[in-house]
JSON list of C-alpha atoms in Angstrom, two decimals:
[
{"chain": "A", "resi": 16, "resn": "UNK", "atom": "CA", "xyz": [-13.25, 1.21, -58.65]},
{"chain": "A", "resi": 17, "resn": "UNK", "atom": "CA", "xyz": [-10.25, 1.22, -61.07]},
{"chain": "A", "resi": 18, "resn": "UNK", "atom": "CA", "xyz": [-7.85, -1.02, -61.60]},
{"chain": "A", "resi": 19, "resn": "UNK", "atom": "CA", "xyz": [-3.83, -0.02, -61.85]},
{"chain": "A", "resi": 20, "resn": "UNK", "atom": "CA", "xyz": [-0.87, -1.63, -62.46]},
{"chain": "A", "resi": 21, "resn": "UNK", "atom": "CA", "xyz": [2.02, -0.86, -60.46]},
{"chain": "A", "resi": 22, "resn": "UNK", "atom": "CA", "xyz": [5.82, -0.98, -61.96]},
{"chain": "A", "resi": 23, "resn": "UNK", "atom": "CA", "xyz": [8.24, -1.02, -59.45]},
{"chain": "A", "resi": 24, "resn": "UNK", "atom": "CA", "xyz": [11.23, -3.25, -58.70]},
{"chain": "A", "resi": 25, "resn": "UNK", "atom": "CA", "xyz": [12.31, -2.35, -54.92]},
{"chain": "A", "resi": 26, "resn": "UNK", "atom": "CA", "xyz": [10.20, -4.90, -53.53]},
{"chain": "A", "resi": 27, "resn": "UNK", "atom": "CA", "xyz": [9.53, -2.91, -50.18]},
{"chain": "A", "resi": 28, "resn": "UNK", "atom": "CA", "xyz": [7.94, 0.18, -52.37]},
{"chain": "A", "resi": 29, "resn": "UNK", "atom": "CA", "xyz": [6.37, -1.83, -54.95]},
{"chain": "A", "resi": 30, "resn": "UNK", "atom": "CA", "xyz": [4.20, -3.67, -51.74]},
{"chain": "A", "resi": 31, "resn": "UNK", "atom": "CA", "xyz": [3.72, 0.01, -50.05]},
{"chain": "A", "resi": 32, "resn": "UNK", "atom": "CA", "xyz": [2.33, 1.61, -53.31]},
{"chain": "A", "resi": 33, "resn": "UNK", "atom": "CA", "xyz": [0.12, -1.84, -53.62]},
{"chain": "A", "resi": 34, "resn": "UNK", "atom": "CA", "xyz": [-1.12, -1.30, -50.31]},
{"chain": "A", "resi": 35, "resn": "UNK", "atom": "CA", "xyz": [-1.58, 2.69, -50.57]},
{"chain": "A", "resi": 36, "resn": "UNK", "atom": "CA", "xyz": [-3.98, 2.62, -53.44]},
{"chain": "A", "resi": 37, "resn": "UNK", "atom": "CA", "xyz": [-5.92, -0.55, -52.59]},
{"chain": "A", "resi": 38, "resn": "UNK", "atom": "CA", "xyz": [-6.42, 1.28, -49.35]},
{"chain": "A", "resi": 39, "resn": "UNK", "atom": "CA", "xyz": [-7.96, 4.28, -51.28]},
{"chain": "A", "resi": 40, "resn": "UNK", "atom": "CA", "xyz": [-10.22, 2.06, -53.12]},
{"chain": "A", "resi": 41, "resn": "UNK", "atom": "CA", "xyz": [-8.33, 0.63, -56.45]},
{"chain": "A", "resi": 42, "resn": "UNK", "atom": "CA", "xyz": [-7.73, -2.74, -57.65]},
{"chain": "A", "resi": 43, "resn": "UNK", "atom": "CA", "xyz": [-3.91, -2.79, -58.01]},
{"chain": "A", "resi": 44, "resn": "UNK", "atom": "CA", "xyz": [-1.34, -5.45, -60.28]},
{"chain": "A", "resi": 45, "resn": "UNK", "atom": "CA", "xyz": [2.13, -5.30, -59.69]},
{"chain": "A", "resi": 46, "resn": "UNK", "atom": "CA", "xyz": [4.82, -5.82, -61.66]},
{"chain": "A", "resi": 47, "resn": "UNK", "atom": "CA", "xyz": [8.78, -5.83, -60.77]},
{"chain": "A", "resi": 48, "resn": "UNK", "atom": "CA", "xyz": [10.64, -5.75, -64.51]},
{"chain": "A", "resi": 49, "resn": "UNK", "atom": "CA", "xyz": [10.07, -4.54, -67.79]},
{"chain": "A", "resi": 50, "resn": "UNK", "atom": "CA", "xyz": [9.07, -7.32, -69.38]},
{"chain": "A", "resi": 51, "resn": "UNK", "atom": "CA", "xyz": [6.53, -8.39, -66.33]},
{"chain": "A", "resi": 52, "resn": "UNK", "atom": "CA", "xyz": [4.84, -5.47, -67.00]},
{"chain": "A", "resi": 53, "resn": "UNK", "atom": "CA", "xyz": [4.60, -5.70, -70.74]},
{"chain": "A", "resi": 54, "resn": "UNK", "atom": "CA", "xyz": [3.07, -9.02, -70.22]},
{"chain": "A", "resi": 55, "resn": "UNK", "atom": "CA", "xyz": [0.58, -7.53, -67.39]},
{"chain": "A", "resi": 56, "resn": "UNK", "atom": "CA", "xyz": [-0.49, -5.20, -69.90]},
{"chain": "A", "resi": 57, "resn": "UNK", "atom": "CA", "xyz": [-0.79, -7.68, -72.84]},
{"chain": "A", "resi": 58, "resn": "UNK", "atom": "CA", "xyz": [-2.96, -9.88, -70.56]},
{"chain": "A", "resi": 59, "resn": "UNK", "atom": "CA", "xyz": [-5.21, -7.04, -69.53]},
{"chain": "A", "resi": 60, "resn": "UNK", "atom": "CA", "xyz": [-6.77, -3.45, -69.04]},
{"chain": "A", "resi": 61, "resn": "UNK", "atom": "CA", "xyz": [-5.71, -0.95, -66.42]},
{"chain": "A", "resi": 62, "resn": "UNK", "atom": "CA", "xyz": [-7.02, 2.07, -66.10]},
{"chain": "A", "resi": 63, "resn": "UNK", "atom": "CA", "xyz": [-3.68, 3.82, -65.19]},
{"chain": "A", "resi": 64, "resn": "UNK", "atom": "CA", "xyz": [-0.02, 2.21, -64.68]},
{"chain": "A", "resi": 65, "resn": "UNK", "atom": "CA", "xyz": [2.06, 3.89, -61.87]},
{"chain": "A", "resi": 66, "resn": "UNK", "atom": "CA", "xyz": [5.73, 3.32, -63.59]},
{"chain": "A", "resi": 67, "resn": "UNK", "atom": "CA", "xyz": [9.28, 3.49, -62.57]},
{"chain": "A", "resi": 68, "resn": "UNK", "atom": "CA", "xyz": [11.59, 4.29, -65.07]},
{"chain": "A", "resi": 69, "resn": "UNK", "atom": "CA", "xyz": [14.81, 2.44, -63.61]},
{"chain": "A", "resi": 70, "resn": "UNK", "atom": "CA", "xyz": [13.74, -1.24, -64.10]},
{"chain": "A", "resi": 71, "resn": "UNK", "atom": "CA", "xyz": [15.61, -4.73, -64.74]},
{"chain": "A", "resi": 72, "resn": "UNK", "atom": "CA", "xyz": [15.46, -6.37, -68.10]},
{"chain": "A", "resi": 73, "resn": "UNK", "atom": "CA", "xyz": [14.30, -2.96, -69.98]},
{"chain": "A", "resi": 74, "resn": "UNK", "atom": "CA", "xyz": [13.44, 0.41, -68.79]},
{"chain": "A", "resi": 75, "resn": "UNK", "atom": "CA", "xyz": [10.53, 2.81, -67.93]},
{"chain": "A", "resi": 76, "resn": "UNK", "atom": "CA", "xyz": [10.56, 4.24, -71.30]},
{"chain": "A", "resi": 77, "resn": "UNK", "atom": "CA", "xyz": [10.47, 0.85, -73.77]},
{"chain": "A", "resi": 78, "resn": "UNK", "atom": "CA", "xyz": [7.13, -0.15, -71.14]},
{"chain": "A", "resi": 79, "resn": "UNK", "atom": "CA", "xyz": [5.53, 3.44, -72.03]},
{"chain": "A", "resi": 80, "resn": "UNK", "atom": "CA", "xyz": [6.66, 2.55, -76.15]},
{"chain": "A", "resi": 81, "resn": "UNK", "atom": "CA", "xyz": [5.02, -1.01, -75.87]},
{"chain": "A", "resi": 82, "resn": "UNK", "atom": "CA", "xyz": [2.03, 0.22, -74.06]},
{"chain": "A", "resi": 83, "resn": "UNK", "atom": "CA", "xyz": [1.23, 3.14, -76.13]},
{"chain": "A", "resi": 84, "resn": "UNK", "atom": "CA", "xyz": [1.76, 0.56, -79.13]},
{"chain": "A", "resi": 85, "resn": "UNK", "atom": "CA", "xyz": [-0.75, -1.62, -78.02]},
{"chain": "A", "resi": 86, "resn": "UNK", "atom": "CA", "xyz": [-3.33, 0.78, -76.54]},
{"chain": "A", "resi": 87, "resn": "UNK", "atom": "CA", "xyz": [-2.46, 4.89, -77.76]},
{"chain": "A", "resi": 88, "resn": "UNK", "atom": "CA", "xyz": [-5.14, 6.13, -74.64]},
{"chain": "A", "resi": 89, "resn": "UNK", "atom": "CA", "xyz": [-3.18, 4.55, -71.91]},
{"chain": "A", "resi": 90, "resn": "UNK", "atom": "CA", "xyz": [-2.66, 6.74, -68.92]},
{"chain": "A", "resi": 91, "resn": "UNK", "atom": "CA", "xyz": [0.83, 6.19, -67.33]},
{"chain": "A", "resi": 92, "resn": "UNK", "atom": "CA", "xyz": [2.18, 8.27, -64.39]},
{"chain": "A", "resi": 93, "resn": "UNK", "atom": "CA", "xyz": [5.83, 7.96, -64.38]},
{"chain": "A", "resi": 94, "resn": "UNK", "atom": "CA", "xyz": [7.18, 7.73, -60.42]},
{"chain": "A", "resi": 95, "resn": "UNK", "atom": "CA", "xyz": [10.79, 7.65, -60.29]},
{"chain": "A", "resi": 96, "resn": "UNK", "atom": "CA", "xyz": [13.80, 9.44, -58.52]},
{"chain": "A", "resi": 97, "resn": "UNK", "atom": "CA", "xyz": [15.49, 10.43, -61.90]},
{"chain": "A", "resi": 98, "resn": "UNK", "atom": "CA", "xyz": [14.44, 14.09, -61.85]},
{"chain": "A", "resi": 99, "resn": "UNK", "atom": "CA", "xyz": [16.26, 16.10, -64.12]},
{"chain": "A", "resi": 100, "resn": "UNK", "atom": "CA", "xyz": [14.37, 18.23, -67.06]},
{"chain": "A", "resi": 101, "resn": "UNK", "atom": "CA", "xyz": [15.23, 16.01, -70.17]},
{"chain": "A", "resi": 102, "resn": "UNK", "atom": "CA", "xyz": [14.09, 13.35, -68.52]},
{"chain": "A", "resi": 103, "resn": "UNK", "atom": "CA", "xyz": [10.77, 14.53, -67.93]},
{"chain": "A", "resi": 104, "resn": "UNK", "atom": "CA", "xyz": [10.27, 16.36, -71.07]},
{"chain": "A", "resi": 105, "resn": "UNK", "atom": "CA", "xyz": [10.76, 12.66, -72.62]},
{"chain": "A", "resi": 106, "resn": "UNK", "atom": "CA", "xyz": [8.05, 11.11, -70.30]},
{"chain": "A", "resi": 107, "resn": "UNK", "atom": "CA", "xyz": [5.59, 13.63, -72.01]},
{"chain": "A", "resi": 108, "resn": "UNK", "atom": "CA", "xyz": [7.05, 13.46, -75.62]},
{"chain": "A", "resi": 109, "resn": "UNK", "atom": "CA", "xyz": [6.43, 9.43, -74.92]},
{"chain": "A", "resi": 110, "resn": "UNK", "atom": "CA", "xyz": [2.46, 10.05, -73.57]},
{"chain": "A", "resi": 111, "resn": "UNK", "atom": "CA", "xyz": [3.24, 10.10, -69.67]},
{"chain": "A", "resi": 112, "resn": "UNK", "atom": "CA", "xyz": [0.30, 12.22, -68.33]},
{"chain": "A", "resi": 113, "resn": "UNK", "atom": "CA", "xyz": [1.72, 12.94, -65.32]},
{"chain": "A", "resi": 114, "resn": "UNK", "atom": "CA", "xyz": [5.34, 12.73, -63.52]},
{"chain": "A", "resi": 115, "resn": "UNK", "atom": "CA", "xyz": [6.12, 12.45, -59.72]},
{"chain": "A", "resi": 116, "resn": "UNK", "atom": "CA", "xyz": [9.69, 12.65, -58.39]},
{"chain": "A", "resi": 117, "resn": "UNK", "atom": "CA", "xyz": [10.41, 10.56, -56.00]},
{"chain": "A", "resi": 118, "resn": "UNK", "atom": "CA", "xyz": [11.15, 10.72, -52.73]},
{"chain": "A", "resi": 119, "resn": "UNK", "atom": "CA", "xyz": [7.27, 11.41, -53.27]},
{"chain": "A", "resi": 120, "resn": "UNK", "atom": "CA", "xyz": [4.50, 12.60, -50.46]},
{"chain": "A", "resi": 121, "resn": "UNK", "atom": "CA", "xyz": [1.90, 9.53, -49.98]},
{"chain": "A", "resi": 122, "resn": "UNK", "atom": "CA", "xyz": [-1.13, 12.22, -50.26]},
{"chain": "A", "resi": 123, "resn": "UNK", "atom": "CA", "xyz": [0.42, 13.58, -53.32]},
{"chain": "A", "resi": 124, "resn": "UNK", "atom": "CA", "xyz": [0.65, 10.65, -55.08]},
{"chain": "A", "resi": 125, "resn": "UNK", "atom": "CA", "xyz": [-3.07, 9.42, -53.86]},
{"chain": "A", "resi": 126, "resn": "UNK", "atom": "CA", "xyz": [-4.62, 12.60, -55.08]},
{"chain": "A", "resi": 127, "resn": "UNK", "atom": "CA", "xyz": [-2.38, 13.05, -58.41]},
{"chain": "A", "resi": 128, "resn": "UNK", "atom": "CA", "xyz": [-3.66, 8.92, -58.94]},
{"chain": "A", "resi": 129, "resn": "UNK", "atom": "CA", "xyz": [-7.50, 10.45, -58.50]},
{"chain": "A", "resi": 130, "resn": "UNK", "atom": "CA", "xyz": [-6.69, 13.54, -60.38]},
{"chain": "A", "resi": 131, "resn": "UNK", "atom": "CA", "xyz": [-5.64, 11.39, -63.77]},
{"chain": "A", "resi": 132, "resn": "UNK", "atom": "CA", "xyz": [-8.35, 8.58, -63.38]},
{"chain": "A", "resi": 133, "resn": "UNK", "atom": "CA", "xyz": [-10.73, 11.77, -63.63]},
{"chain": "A", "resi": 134, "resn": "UNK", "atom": "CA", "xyz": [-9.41, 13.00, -66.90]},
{"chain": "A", "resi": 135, "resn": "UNK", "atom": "CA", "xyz": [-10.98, 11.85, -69.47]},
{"chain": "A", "resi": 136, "resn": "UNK", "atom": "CA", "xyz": [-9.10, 9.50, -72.09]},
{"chain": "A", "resi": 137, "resn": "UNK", "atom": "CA", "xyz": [-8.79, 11.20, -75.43]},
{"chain": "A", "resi": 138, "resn": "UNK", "atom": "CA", "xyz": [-7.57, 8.47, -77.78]},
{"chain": "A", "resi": 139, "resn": "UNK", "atom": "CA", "xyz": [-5.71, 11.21, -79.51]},
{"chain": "A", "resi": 140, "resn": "UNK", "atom": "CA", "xyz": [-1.92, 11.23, -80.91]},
{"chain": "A", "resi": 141, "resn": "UNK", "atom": "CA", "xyz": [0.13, 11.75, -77.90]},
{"chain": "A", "resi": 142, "resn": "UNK", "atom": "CA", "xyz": [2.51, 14.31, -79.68]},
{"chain": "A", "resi": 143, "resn": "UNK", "atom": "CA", "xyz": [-0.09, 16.50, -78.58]},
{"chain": "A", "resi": 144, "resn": "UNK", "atom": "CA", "xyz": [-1.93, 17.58, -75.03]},
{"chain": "A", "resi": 145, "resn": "UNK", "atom": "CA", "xyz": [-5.33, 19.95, -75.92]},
{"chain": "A", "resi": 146, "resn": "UNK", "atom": "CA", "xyz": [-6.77, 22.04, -73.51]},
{"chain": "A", "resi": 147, "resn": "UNK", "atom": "CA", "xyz": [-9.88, 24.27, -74.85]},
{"chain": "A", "resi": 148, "resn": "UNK", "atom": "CA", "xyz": [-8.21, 26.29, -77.88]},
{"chain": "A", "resi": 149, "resn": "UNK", "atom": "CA", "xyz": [-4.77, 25.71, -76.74]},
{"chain": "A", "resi": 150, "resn": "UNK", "atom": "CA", "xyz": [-2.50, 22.91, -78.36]},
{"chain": "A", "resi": 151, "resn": "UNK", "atom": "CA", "xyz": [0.76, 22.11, -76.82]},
{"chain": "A", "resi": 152, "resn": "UNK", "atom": "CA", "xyz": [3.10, 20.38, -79.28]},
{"chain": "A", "resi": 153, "resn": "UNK", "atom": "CA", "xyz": [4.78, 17.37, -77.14]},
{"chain": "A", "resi": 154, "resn": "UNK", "atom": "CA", "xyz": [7.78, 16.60, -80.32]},
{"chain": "A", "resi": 155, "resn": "UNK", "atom": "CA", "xyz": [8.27, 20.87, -80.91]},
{"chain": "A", "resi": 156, "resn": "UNK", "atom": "CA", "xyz": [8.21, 22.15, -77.50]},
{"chain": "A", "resi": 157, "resn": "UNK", "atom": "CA", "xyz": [5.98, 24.63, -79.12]},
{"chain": "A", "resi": 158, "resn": "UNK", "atom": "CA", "xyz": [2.94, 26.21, -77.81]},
{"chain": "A", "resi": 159, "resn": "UNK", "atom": "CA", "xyz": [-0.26, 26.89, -81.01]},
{"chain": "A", "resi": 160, "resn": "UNK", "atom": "CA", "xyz": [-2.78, 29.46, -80.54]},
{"chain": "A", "resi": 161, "resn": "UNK", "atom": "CA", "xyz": [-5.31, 30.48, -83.05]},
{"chain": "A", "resi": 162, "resn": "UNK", "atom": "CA", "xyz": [-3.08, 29.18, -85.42]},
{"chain": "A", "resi": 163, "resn": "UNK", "atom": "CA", "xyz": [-0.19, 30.75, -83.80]},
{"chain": "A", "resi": 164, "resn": "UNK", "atom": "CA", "xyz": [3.29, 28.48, -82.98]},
{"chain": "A", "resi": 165, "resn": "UNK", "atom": "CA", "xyz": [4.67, 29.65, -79.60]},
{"chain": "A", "resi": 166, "resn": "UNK", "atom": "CA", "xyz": [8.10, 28.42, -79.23]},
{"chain": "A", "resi": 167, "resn": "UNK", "atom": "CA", "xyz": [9.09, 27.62, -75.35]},
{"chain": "A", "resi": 168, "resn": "UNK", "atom": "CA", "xyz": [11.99, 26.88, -73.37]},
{"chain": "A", "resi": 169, "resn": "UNK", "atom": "CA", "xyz": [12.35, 23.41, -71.30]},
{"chain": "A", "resi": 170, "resn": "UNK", "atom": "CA", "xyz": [11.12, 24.97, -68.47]},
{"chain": "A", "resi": 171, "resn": "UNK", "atom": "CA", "xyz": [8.21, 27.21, -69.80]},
{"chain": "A", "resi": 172, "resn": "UNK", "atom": "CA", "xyz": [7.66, 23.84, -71.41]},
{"chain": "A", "resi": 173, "resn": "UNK", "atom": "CA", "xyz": [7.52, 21.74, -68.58]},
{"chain": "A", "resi": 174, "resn": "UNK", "atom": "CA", "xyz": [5.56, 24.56, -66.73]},
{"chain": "A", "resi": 175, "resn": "UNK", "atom": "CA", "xyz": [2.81, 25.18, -69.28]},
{"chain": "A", "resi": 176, "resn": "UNK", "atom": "CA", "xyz": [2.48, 21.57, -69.51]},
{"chain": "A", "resi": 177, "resn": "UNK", "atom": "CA", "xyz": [1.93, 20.49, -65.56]},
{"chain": "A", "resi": 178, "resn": "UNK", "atom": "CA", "xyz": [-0.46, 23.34, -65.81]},
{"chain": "A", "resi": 179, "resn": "UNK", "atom": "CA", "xyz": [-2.43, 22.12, -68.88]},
{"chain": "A", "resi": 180, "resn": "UNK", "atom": "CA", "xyz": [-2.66, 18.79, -67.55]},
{"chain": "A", "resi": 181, "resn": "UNK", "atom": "CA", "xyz": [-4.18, 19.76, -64.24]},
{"chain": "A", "resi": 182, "resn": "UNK", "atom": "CA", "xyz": [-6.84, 22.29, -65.87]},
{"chain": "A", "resi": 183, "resn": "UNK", "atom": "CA", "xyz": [-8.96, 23.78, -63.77]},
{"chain": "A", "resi": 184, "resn": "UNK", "atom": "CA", "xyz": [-7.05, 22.99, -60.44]},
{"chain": "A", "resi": 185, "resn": "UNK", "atom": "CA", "xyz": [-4.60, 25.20, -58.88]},
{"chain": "A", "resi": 186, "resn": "UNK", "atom": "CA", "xyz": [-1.00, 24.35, -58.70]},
{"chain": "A", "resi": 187, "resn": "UNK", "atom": "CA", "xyz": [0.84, 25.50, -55.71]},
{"chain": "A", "resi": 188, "resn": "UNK", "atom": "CA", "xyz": [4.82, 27.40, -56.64]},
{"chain": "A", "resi": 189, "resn": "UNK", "atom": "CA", "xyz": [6.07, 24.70, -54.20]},
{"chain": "A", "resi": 190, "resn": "UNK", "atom": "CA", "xyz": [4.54, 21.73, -56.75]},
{"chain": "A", "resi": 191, "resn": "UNK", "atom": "CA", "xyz": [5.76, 23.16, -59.61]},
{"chain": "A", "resi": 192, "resn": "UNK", "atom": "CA", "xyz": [9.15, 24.11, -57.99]},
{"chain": "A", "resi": 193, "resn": "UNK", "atom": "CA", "xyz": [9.26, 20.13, -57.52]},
{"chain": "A", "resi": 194, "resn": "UNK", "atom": "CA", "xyz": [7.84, 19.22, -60.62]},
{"chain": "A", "resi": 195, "resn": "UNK", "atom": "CA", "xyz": [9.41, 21.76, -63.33]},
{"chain": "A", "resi": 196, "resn": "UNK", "atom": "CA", "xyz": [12.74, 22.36, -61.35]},
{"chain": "A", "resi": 197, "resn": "UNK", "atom": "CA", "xyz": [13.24, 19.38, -58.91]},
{"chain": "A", "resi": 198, "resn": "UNK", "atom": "CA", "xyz": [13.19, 21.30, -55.94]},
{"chain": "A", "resi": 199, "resn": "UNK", "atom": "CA", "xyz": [12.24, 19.75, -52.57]},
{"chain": "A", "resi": 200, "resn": "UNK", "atom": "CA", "xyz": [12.23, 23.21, -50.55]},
{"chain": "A", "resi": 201, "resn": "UNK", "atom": "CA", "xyz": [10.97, 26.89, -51.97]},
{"chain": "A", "resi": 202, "resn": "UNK", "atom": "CA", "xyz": [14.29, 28.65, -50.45]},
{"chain": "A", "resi": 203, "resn": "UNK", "atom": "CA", "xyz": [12.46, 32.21, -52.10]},
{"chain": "A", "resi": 204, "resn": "UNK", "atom": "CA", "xyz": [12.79, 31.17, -55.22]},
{"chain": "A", "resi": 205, "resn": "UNK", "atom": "CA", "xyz": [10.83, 33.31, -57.68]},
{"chain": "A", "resi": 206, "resn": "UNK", "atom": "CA", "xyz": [11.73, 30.82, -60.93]},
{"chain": "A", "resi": 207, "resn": "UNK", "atom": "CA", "xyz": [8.11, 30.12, -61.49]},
{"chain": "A", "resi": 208, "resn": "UNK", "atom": "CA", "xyz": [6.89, 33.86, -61.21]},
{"chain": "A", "resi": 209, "resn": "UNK", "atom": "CA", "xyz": [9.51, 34.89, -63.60]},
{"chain": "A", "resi": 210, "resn": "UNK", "atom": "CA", "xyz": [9.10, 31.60, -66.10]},
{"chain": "A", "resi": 211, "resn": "UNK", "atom": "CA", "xyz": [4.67, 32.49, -65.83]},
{"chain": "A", "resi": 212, "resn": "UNK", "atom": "CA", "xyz": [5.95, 36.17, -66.97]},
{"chain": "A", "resi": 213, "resn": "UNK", "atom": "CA", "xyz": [8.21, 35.01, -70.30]},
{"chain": "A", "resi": 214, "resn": "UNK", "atom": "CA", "xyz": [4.78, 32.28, -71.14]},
{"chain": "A", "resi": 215, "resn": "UNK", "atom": "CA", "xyz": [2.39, 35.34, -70.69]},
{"chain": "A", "resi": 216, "resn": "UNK", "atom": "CA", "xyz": [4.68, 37.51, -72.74]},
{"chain": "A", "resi": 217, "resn": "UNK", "atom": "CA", "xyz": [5.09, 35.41, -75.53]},
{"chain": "A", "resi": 218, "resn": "UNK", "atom": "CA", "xyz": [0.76, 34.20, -75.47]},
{"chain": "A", "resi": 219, "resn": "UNK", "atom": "CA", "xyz": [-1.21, 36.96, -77.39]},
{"chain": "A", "resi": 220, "resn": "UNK", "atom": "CA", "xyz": [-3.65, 36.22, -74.33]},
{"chain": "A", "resi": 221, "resn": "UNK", "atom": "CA", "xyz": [-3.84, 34.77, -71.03]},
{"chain": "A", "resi": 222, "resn": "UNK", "atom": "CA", "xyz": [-3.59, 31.00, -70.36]},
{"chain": "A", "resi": 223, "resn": "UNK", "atom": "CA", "xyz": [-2.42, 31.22, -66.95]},
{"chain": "A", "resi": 224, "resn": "UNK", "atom": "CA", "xyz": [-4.74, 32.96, -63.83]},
{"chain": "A", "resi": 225, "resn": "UNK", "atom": "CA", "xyz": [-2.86, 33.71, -60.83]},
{"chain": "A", "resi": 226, "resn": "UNK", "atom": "CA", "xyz": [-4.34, 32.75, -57.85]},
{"chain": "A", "resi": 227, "resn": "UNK", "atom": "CA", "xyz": [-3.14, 34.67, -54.85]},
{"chain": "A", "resi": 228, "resn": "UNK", "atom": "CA", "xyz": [-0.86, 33.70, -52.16]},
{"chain": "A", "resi": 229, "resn": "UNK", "atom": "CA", "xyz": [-1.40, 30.30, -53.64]},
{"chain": "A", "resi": 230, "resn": "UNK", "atom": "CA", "xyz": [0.06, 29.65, -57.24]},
{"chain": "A", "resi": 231, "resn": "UNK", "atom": "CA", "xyz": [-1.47, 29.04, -60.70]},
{"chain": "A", "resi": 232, "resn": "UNK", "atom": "CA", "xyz": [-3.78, 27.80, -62.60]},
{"chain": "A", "resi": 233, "resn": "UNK", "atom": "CA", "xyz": [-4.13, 27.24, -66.51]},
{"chain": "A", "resi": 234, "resn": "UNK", "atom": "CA", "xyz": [-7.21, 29.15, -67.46]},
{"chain": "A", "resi": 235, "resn": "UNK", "atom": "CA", "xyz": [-7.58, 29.27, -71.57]},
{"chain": "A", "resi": 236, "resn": "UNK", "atom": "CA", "xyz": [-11.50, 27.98, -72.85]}
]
């Protein structure tokens, strides 16, 4: 049983998201401003904090700067309707480990909530996210190899970066349409074929598997 502390200030989603997850098992807080939350977290442990970023009094972002300041291995999963790439990119540069747009599927966010209680808490700087050999560089953008920098782009970024943090699980094109791009429908799009192309040209060897007629998966040991 873990315990969570929800963010949220629309009163009617902050009580559905409380009664989601205690309904899958978890003991759940709930908070409705940035400061509430900062003083939820001061008063005690949570294994994972569901946040919004749009919140009275201060934002998303200064909760994720207080929290990491008190307590570096905190797991936050950012849930909030602002979508667009910079804005992500900063949730990870901050520590986020994971980032759901909303409007947001109930199983999705039930199974991403199980998915990041499983991973284990490093206690490491959160500039960086480590995955076997492979570094990712949270501040650069920048992908390190055997001692080798990678630069990336936003997207191959973003990409390589939902990939890393669900290791070992396959990621369907339409969740990382959603989650790299914000795109609610596939409409043929082949951005994340031809993004997992430039990654695999500029790796000196394969970090991403393709799994057929499904999507991707990060692979490197």
């Amino acid at each position: 049983m873990a315990r969570l502390l929800v963010v949220e200030d629309e009163a009617r989603l902050r009580a559905y998201l409380k009664r989601t997850l205690e309904a899958d098992g978890h003991v759940i807080d709930a908070a409705e401003s940035g400061p509430d939350a900062v003083d939820r977290l001061r008063g005690g442990e949570f294994d994972l904090v569901v946040l919004d970023l749009m919140l009275p009094g201060f934002d998303g972002f200064e909760v994720m700067r207080r929290a990491f300041d008190r307590k570096p291995d905190q797991r936050v999963l950012v849930l909030s309707a602002v979508m667009d790439v910079a804005t992500r990119v900063r949730c990870l540069q901050l520590g986020a480990v994971d980032f759901l747009g909303k409007p947001f599927a109930t199983a999705e966010l039930v199974e991403r909530v199980r998915t990041r209680l499983r991973t284990p808490s490093t206690g490491m700087s959160q500039r960086w996210l480590h995955v076997g050999e492979v570094t990712l560089d949270l501040e650069r953008q920048a992908l390190s190899l055997g001692g080798r920098e990678v630069p990336l782009s936003h997207r191959e970024f973003m990409l390589l970066g939902h990939l890393m943090r669900r290791a070992g699980e396959v990621c369907s094109r339409r969740e990382l349409l959603a989650s790299v791009w914000g795109y609610t429908d596939d409409l043929g799009s082949n951005v994340v074929d031809a993004t997992v192309r430039r990654i695999r040209g500029k790796v000196p060897r394969p970090v991403i598997e393709t799994v057929r007629n499904v999507g991707y998966a990060f692979s490197a040991g």
